[in-house]
CSV table of C-alpha atoms in Angstrom, one decimal:
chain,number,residue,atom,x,y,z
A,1,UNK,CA,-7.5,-64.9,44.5
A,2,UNK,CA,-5.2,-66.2,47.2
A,3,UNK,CA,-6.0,-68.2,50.2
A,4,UNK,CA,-5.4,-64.7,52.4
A,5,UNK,CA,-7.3,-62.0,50.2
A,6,UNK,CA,-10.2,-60.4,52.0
A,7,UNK,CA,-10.7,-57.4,50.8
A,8,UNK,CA,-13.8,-55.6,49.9
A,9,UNK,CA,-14.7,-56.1,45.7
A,10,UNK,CA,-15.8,-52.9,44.3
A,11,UNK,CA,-17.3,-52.6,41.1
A,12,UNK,CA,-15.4,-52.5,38.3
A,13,UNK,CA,-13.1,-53.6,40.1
A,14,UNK,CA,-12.8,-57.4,38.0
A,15,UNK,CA,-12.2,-57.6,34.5
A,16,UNK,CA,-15.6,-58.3,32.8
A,17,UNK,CA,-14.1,-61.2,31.0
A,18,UNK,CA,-13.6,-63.1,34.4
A,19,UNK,CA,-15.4,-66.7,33.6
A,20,UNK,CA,-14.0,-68.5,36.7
A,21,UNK,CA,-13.5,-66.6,40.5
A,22,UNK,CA,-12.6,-68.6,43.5
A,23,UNK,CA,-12.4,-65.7,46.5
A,24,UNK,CA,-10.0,-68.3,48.6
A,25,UNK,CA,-10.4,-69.3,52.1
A,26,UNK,CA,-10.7,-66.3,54.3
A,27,UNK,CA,-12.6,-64.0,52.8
A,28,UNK,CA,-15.4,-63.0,54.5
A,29,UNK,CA,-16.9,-59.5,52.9
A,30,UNK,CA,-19.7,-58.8,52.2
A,31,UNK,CA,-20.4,-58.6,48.0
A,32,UNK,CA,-22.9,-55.7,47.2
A,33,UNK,CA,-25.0,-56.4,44.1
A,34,UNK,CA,-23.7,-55.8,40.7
A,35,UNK,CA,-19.8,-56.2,42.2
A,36,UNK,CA,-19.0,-59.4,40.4
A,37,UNK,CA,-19.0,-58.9,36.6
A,38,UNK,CA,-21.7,-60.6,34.3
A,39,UNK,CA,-19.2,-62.7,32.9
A,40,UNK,CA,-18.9,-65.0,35.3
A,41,UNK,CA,-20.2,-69.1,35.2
A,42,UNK,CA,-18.1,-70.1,37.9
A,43,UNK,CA,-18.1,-68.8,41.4
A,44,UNK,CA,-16.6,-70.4,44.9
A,45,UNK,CA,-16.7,-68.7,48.0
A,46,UNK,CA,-14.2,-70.4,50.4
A,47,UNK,CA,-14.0,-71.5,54.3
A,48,UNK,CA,-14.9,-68.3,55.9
A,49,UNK,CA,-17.3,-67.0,53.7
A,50,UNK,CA,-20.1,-66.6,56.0
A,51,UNK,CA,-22.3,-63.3,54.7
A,52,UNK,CA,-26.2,-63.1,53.6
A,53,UNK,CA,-26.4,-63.0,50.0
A,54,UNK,CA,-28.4,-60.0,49.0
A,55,UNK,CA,-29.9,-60.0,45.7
A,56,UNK,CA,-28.3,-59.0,42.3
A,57,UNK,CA,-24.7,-60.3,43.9
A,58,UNK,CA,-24.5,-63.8,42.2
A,59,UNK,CA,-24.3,-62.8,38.9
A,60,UNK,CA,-27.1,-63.9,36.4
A,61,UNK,CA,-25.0,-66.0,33.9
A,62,UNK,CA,-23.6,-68.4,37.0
A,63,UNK,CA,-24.0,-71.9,36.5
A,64,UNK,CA,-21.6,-73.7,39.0
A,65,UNK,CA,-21.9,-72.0,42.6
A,66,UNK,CA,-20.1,-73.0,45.8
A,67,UNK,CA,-20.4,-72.2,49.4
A,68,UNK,CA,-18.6,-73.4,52.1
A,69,UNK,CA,-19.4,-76.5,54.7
A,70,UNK,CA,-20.0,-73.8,56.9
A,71,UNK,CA,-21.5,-71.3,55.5
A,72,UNK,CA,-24.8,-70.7,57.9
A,73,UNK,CA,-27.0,-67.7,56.3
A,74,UNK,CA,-30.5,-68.6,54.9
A,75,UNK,CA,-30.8,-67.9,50.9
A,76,UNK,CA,-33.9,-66.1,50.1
A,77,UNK,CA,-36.0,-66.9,47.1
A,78,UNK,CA,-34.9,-65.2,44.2
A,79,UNK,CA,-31.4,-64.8,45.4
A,80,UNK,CA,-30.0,-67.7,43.5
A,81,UNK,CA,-30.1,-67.1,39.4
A,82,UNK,CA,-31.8,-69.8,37.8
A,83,UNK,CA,-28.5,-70.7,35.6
A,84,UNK,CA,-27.2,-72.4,38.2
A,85,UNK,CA,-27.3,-76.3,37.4
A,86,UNK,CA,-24.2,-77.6,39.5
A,87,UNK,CA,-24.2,-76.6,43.5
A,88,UNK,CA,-22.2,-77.0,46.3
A,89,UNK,CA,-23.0,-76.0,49.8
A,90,UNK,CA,-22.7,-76.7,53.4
A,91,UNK,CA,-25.0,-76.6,56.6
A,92,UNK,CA,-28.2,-75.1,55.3
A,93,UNK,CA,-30.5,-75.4,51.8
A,94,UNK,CA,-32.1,-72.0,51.9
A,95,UNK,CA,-33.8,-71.7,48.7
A,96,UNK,CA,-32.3,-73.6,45.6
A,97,UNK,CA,-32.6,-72.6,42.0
A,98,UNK,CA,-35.3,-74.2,40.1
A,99,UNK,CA,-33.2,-75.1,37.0
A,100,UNK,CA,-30.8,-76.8,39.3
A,101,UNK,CA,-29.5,-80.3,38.1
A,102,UNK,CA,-26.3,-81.3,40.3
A,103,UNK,CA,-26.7,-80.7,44.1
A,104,UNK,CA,-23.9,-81.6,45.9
A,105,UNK,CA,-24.7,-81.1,50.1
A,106,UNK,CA,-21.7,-80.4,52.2
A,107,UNK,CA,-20.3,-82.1,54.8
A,108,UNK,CA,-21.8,-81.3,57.9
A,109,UNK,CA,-25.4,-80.9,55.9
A,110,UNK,CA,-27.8,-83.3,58.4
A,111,UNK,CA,-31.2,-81.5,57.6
A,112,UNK,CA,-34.6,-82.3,56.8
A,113,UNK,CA,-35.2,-82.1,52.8
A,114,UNK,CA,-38.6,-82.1,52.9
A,115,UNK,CA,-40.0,-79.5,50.1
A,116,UNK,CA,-36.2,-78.4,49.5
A,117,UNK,CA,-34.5,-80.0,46.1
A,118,UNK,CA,-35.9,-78.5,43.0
A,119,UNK,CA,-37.6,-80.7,40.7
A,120,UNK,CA,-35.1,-80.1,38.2
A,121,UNK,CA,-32.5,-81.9,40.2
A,122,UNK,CA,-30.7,-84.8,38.3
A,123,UNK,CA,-27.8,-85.8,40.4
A,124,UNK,CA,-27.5,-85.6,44.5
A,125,UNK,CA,-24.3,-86.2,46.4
A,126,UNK,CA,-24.9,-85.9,50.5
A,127,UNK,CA,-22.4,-85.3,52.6
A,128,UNK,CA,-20.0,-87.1,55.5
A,129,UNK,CA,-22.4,-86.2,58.2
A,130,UNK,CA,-25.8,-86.8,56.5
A,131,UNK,CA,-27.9,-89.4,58.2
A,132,UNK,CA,-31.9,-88.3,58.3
A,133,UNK,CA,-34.6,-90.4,58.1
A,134,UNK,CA,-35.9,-89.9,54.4
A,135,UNK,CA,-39.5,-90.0,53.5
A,136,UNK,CA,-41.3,-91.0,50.3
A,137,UNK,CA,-41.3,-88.7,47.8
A,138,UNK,CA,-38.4,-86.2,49.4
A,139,UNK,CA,-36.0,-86.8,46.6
A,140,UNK,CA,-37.7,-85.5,43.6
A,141,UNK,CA,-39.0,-88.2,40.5
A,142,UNK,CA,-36.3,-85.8,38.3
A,143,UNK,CA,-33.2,-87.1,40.3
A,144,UNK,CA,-31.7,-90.1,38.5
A,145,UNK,CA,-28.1,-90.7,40.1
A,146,UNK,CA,-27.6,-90.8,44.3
A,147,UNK,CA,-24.2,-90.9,46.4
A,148,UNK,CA,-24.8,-91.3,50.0
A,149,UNK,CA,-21.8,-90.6,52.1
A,150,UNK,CA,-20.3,-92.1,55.4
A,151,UNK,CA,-22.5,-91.5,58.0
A,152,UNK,CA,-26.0,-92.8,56.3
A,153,UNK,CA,-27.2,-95.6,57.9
A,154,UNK,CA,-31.4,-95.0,57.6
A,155,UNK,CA,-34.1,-97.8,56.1
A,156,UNK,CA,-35.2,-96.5,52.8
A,157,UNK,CA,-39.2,-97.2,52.6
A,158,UNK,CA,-41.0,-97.5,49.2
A,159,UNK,CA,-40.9,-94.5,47.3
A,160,UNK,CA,-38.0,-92.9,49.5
A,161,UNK,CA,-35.7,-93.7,46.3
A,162,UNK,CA,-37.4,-92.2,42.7
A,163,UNK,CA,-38.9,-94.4,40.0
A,164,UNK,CA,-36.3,-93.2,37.6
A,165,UNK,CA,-32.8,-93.7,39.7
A,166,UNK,CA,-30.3,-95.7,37.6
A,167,UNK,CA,-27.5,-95.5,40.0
A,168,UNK,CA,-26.7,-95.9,43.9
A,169,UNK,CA,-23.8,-95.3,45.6
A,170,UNK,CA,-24.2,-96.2,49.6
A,171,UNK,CA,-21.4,-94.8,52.1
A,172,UNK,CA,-19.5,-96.9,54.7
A,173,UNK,CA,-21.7,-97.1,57.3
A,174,UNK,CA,-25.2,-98.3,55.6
A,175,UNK,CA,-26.3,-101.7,56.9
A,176,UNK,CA,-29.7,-101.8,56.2
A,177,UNK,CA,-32.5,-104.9,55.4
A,178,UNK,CA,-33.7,-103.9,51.9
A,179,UNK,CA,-37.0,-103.8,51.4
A,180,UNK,CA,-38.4,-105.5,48.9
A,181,UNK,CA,-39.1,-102.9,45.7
A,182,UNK,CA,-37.6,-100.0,47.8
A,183,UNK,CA,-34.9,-100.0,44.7
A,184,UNK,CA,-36.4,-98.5,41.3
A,185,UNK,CA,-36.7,-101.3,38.3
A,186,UNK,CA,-34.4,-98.4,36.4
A,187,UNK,CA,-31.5,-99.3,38.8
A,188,UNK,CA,-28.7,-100.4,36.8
A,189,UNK,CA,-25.2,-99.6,39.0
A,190,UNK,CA,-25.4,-100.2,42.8
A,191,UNK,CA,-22.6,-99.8,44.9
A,192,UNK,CA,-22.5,-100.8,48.8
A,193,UNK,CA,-20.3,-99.8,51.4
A,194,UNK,CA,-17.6,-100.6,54.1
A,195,UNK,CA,-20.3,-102.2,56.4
A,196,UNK,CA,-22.5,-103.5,54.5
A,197,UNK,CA,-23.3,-107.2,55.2
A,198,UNK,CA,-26.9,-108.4,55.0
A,199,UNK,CA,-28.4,-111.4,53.9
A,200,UNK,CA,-29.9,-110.7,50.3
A,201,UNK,CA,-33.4,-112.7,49.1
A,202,UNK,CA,-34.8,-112.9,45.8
A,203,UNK,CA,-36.6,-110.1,45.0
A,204,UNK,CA,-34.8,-107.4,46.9
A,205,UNK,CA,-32.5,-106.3,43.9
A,206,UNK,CA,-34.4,-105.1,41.2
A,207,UNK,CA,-33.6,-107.6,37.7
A,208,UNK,CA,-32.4,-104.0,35.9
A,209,UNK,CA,-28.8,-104.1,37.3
A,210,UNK,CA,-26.2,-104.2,35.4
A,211,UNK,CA,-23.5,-103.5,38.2
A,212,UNK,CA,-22.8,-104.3,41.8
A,213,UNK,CA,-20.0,-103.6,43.9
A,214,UNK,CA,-19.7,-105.1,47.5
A,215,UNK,CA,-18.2,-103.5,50.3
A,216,UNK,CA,-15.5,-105.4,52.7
A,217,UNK,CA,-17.4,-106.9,55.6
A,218,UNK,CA,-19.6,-108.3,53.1
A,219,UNK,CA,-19.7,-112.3,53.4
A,220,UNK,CA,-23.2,-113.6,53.2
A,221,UNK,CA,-23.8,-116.8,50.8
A,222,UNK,CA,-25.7,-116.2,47.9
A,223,UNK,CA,-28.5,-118.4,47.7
A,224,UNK,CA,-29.7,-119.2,43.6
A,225,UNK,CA,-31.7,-116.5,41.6
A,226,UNK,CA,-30.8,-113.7,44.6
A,227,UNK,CA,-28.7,-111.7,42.0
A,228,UNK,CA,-30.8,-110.4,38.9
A,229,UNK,CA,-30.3,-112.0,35.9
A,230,UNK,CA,-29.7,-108.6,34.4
A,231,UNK,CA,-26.2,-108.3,36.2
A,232,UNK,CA,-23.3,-107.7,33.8
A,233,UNK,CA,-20.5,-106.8,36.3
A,234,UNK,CA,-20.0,-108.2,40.1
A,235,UNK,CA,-17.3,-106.7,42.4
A,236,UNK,CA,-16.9,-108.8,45.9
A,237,UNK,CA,-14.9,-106.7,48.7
A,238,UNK,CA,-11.9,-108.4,50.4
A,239,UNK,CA,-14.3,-110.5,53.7
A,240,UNK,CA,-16.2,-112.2,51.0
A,241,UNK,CA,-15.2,-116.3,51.4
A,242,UNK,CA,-18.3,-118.2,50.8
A,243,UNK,CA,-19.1,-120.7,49.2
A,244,UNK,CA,-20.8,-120.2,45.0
A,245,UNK,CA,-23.0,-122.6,44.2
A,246,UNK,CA,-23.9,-123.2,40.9
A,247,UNK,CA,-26.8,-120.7,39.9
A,248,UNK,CA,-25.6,-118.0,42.4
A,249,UNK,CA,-23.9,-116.1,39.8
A,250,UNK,CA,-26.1,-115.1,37.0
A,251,UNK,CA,-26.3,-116.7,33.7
A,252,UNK,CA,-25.1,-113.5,31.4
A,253,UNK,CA,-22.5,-112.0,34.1
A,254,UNK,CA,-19.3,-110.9,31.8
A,255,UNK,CA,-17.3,-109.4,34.7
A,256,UNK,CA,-16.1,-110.8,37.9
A,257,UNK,CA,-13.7,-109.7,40.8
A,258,UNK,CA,-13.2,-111.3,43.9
A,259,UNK,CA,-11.7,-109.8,46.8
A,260,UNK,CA,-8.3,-110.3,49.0
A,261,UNK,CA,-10.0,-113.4,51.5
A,262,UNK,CA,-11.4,-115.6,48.8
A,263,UNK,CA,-10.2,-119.0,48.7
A,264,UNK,CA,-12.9,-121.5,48.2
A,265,UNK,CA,-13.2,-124.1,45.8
A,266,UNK,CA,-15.1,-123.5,42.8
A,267,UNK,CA,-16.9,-126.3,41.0
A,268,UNK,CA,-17.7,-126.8,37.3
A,269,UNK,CA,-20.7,-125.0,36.0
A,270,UNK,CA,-20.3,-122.1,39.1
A,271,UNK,CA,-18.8,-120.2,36.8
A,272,UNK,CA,-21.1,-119.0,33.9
A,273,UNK,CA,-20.2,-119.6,30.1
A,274,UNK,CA,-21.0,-115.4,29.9
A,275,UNK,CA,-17.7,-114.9,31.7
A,276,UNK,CA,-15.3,-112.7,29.6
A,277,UNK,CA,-12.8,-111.2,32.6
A,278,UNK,CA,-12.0,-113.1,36.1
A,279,UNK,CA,-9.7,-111.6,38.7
A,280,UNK,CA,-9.3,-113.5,41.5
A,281,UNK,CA,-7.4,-112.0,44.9
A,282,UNK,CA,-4.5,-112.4,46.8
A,283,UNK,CA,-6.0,-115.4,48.9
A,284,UNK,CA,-7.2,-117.9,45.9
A,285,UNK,CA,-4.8,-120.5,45.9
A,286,UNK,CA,-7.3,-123.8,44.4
A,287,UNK,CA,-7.5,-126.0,41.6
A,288,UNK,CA,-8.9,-124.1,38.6
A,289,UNK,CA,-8.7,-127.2,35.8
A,290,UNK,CA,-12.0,-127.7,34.2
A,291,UNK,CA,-13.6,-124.7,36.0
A,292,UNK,CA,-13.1,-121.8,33.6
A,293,UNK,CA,-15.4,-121.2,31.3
A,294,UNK,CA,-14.6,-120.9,27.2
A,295,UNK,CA,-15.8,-117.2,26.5
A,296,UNK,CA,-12.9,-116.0,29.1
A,297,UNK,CA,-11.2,-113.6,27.8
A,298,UNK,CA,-9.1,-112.1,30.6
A,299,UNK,CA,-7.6,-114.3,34.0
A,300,UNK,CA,-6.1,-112.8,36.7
A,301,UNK,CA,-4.6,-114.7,39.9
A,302,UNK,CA,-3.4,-113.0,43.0
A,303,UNK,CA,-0.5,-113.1,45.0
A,304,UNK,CA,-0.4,-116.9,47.1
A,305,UNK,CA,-2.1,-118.8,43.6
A,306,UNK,CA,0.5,-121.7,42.7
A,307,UNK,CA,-2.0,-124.3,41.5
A,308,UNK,CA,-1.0,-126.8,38.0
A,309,UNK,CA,-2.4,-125.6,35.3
A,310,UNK,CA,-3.5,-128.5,32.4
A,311,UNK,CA,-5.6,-126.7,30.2
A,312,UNK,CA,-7.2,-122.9,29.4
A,313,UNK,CA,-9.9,-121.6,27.4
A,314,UNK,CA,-9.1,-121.0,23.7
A,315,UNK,CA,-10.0,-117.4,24.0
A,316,UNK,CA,-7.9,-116.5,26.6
A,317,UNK,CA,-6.0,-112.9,25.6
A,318,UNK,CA,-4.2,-112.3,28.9
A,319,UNK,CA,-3.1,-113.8,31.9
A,320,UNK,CA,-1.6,-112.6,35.8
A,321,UNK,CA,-0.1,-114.6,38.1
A,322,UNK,CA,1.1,-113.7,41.4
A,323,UNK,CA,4.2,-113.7,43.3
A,324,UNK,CA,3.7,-117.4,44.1
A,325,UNK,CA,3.4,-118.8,41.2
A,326,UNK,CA,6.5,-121.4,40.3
A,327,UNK,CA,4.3,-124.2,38.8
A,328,UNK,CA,5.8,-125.3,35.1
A,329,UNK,CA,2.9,-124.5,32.6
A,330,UNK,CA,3.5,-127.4,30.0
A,331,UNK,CA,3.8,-126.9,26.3
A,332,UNK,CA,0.6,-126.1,24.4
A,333,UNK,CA,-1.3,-124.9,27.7
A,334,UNK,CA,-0.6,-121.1,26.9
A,335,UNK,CA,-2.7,-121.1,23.9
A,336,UNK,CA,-2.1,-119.4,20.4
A,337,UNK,CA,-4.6,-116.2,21.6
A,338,UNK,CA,-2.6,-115.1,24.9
A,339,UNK,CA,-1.0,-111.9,23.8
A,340,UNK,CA,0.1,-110.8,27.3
A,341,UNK,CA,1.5,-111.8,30.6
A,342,UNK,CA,1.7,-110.7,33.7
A,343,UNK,CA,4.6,-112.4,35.9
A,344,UNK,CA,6.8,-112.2,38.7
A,345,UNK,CA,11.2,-112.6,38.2
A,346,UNK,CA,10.8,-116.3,39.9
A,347,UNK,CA,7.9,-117.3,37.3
A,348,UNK,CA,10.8,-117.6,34.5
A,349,UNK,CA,12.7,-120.2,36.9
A,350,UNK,CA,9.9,-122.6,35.9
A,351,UNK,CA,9.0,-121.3,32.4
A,352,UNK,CA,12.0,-119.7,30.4
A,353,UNK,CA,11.4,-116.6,28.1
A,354,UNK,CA,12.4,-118.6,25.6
A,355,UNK,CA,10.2,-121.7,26.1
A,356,UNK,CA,7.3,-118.7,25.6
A,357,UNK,CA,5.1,-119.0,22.3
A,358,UNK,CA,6.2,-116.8,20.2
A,359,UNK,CA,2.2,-115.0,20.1
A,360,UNK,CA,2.8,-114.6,23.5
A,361,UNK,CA,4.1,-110.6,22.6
A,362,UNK,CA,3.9,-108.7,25.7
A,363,UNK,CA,5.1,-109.5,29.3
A,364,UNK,CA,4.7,-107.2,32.7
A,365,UNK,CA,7.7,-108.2,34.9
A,366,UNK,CA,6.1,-107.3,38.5
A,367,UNK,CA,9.3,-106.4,40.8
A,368,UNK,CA,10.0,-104.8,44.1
A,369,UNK,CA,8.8,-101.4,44.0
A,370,UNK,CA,8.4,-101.0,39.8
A,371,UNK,CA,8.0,-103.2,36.9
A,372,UNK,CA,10.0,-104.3,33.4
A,373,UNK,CA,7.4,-103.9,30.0
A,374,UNK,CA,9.3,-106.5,27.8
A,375,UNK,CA,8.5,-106.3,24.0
A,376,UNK,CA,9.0,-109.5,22.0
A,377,UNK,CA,9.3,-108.9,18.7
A,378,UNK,CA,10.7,-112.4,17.6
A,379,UNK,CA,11.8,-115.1,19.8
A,380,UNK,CA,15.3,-113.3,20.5
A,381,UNK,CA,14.9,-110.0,19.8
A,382,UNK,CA,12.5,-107.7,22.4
A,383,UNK,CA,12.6,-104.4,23.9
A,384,UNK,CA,12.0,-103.9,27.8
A,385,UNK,CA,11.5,-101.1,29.8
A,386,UNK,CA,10.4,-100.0,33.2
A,387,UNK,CA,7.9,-97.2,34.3
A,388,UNK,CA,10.6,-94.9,33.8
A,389,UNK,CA,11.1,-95.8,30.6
A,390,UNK,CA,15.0,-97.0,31.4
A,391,UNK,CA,16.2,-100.0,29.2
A,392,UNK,CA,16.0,-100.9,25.7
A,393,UNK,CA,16.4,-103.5,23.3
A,394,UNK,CA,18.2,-106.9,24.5
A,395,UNK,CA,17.9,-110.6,23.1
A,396,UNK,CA,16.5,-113.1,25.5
A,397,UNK,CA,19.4,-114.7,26.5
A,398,UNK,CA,20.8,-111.2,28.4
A,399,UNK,CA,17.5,-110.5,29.4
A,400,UNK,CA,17.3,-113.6,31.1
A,401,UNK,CA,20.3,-113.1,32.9
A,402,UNK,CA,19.1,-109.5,33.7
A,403,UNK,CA,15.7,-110.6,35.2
A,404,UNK,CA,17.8,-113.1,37.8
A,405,UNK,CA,19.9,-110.3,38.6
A,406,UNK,CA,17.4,-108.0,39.5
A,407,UNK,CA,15.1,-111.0,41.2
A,408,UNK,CA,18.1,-110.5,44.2
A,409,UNK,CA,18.5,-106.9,44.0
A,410,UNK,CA,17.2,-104.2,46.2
A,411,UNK,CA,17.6,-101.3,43.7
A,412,UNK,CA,15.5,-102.2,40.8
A,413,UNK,CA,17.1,-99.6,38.6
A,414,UNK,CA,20.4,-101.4,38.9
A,415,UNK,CA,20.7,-103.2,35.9
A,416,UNK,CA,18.4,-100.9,33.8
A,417,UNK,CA,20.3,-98.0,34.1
A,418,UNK,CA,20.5,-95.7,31.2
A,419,UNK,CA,24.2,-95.0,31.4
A,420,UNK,CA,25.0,-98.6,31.4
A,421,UNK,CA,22.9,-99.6,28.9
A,422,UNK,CA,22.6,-96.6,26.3
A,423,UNK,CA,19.7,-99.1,25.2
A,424,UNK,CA,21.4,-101.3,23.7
A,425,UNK,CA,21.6,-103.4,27.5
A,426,UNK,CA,25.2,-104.1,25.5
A,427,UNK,CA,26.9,-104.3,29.3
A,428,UNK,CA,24.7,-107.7,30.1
C-alpha cells in the first residue's frame, strides 16, 4: 500500500496469497477480525496506526509484526498469535507472544519491563529513548544477544544481564563503572559507545571475550591482565592515545585497530606474536622497526605515517600506506609474500612501479575522490582500472607517466577516460 491509503480493508478484499502487507504511513482504520487473509507472515502497520487490536485481526500464520513508535493501545492477552518470533513496537508492551524470539522496542519505549518479555525471547534491541533502571532477572535467562541504544546510561547490578548473553552492544551515552561479574562468562562480543571512558580492572571483563570495540572518548591506560586472555579482536575509537605496555594486549589477540589520535611509541614485545592484522590510524607517525611481530599477516598505516622502513615480517600479504608516505623502501624489504599494496600517486616518486617485486601483483592507487586497481601481470604488462571500471591495459612505463599526471589533476577521470583510451591507454 502507499504512504496515503487509509481506507477501510474488507474481507475478501486481499488476495489470499498476500505473504507480505505494509498498510503505509497514515492509515489509521480500524481492522475487523478475519479482514487480513491467512496468508500472511509479514505485517507493518505504519506512523498513524493508532487502533486497539481486537482479536482474530492479526492473522494466525504471522511471524514478523510491526507497530509504530507511537502506537499507544494496550494488547490484550491472546491478541497476538503465538507465530510471531520477530517484533517491532513503540511506546507500550501490552502483552507479547510467548513464542516470541526477536523483540525489537521502539524509539520512544522508556517503560518498566518487569514481568513483560516472554521467556522465549532470544534477541532484544531497545530503543533511542530507553534509559530505566533494570533489575535482576528482568531480561529473561532465554535472551542471548542485547543492543542498548542512545539514551542508556543505568548501572547494571549482578544478574541484571542473563547467564547466557554472548553479545553486548551499549549506545552512545553509557558511562558506567562495571561491576565486577555483572557481565555473563558466555560474553564473547562487547561493544561500547560514544562516551564510554572508564578505567577498566582486572576482573571486570569476563575471560570469554572474543571481541571488543571502544567507543571515541575512550582513553584510559590499560594496566596488564585487564583485557581477558580470551580476546581475539580489539577495536580502539579515535581519543585512544595511551601508552601499551607490554602485557596490556593479550597474548592470542589476532586483530588490532587503532583509532585516528594514536601516536605513541610502541616498544618490542607490546605487540603480541598472535597478531595476524594491524591497522593503525591517521595520527601514527613512529618508528615501527623491530616492533612487528612475525605471524602479521596484514599492515595498515594511516594518513601522516612516513617513518624508514628496514625490515617486515616474512608473512606479510598486504600493506597500506598513507598519503604521507615518501620514504624509499630499499630492496629486499618488500618481501617475496606481499601480494598487494595500497599507495598514494606521490609513493611511486620514491619507489618506481618498476623497482616493485614482481610478487608484488596488485596495487590500489588512492587518489582525489576515486582510486586506480592496477593489475601486474609481468613486470611491463598490467591492467588498471578505477571504480568505474575506466582504463585498461598499459605497460609500466605509460602508466607511470599516467599516475604523475593525475597526481596534479583535479578531474581524476582525465586521463582514464574510455574514449581516449579504448583500453588500450594507446594515447599515453
Amino acid at each position: 500500500m502507499g504512504d496515503d491509503f487509509n481506507r477501510p480493508i474488507e474481507r475478501g478484499t486481499l488476495p489470499d496469497t498476500l505473504t507480505l502487507l505494509d498498510l503505509g504511513l497514515k492509515f489509521n482504520q480500524v481492522l475487523e477480525p478475519h479482514s487480513l487473509p491467512s496468508s500472511i507472515q509479514v505485517l507493518k502497520l505504519g506512523l498513524d496506526y493508532n487502533r486497539p487490536i481486537l482479536p482474530n485481526v492479526i492473522p494466525s500464520g504471522v511471524k514478523g509484526f510491526k507497530l509504530s513508535d507511537y502506537f499507544d493501545q494496550s494488547i490484550q492477552v491472546g491478541t497476538l498469535p503465538s507465530t510471531i518470533t520477530h517484533f517491532y513496537f513503540g511506546d507500550n508492551a501490552g502483552s507479547l507472544p510467548q513464542n516470541l524470539k526477536h523483540l525489537v522496542f521502539g524509539s520512544h519505549f522508556d517503560q518498566p519491563i518487569a514481568n513483560v518479555i516472554p521467556d522465549s525471547t532470544t534477541h532484544i534491541t531497545f530503543g533511542y529513548y530507553f534509559n530505566r533502571h533494570l533489575y535482576p532477572y528482568d531480561i529473561p535467562e532465554s535472551v542471548l544477544s542485547i543492543t542498548f541504544s542512545h539514551n542508556f546510561n543505568q548501572s547494571l547490578p549482578l544478574n541484571t544481564i542473563p547467564s547466557k548473553v554472548t553479545e553486548i552492544k551499549f549506545g552512545s551515552n553509557f558511562n558506567q563503572v562495571l561491576i565486577p561479574n555483572s557481565l555473563p562468562n558466555t560474553l564473547e562480543s562487547l561493544c561500547f559507545g560514544e562516551l564510554f571512558n572508564q578505567q577498566l580492572h582486572a576482573g571486570q571483563l569476563p575471560n570469554s571475550i572474543t571481541s571488543l570495540t571502544f567507543g571515541s572518548n575512550f582513553d584510559q591506560t590499560l594496566h596488564p591482565s585487564v583485557l581477558p586472555a580470551s580476546l581475539k579482536t580489539l577495536v580502539f575509537g579515535n581519543n585512544f592515545n595511551s601508552p601499551l605496555k607490554k602485557g596490556s594486549l593479550p597474548m592470542g589477540l589476532v586483530q588490532l585497530s587503532f583509532g585516528t589520535n594514536f601516536n605513541q611509541p610502541i616498544r618490542q614485545g607490546v605487540l603480541p606474536e598472535s597478531l595476524e592484522r594491524i591497522l593503525f590510524g591517521d595520527g601514527f607517525n613512529q618508528k615501527i622497526d623491530g616492533i612487528l611481530p612475525e605471524s602479521l599477516t596484514q599492515l595498515s598505516f594511516g594518513f601522516d605515517f612516513n617513518q624508514p622502513i628496514a625490515r617486515l615480517p616474512n608473512k606479510l600479504v598486504s600493506i597500506s600506506f598513507g598519503g604521507s608516505f615518501i620514504k624509499t623502501i630499499p630492496s629486499g624489504v618488500l618481501c617475496p609474500s606481499i601480494t598487494s599494496l595500497i599507495v598514494s600517486p606521490q609513493f611511486f616518486d620514491f619507489n618506481p612501479l618498476e623497482s616493485l617485486p614482481i610478487t608484488v601483483t596488485n596495487i590500489l592507487v588512492s587518489l582525489q575522490i576515486d582510486y586506480v586497481n592496477i593489475r601486474r601481470f609481468s613486470a611491463n604488462e598490467t591492467l588498471a582500472l578505477t571504480s568505474r571500471f575506466i582504463g585498461g591495459f598499459v605497460n609500466t612505463s605509460k602508466l607511470k607517466r599516467l599516475l604523475l599526471q593525475e597526481e596534479d589533476s583535479n578531474n581524476p577521470y582525465e586521463y582514464f577516460d574510455n574514449s581516449n583510451t579504448n583500453y588500450d591507454c594507446d594515447d599515453y
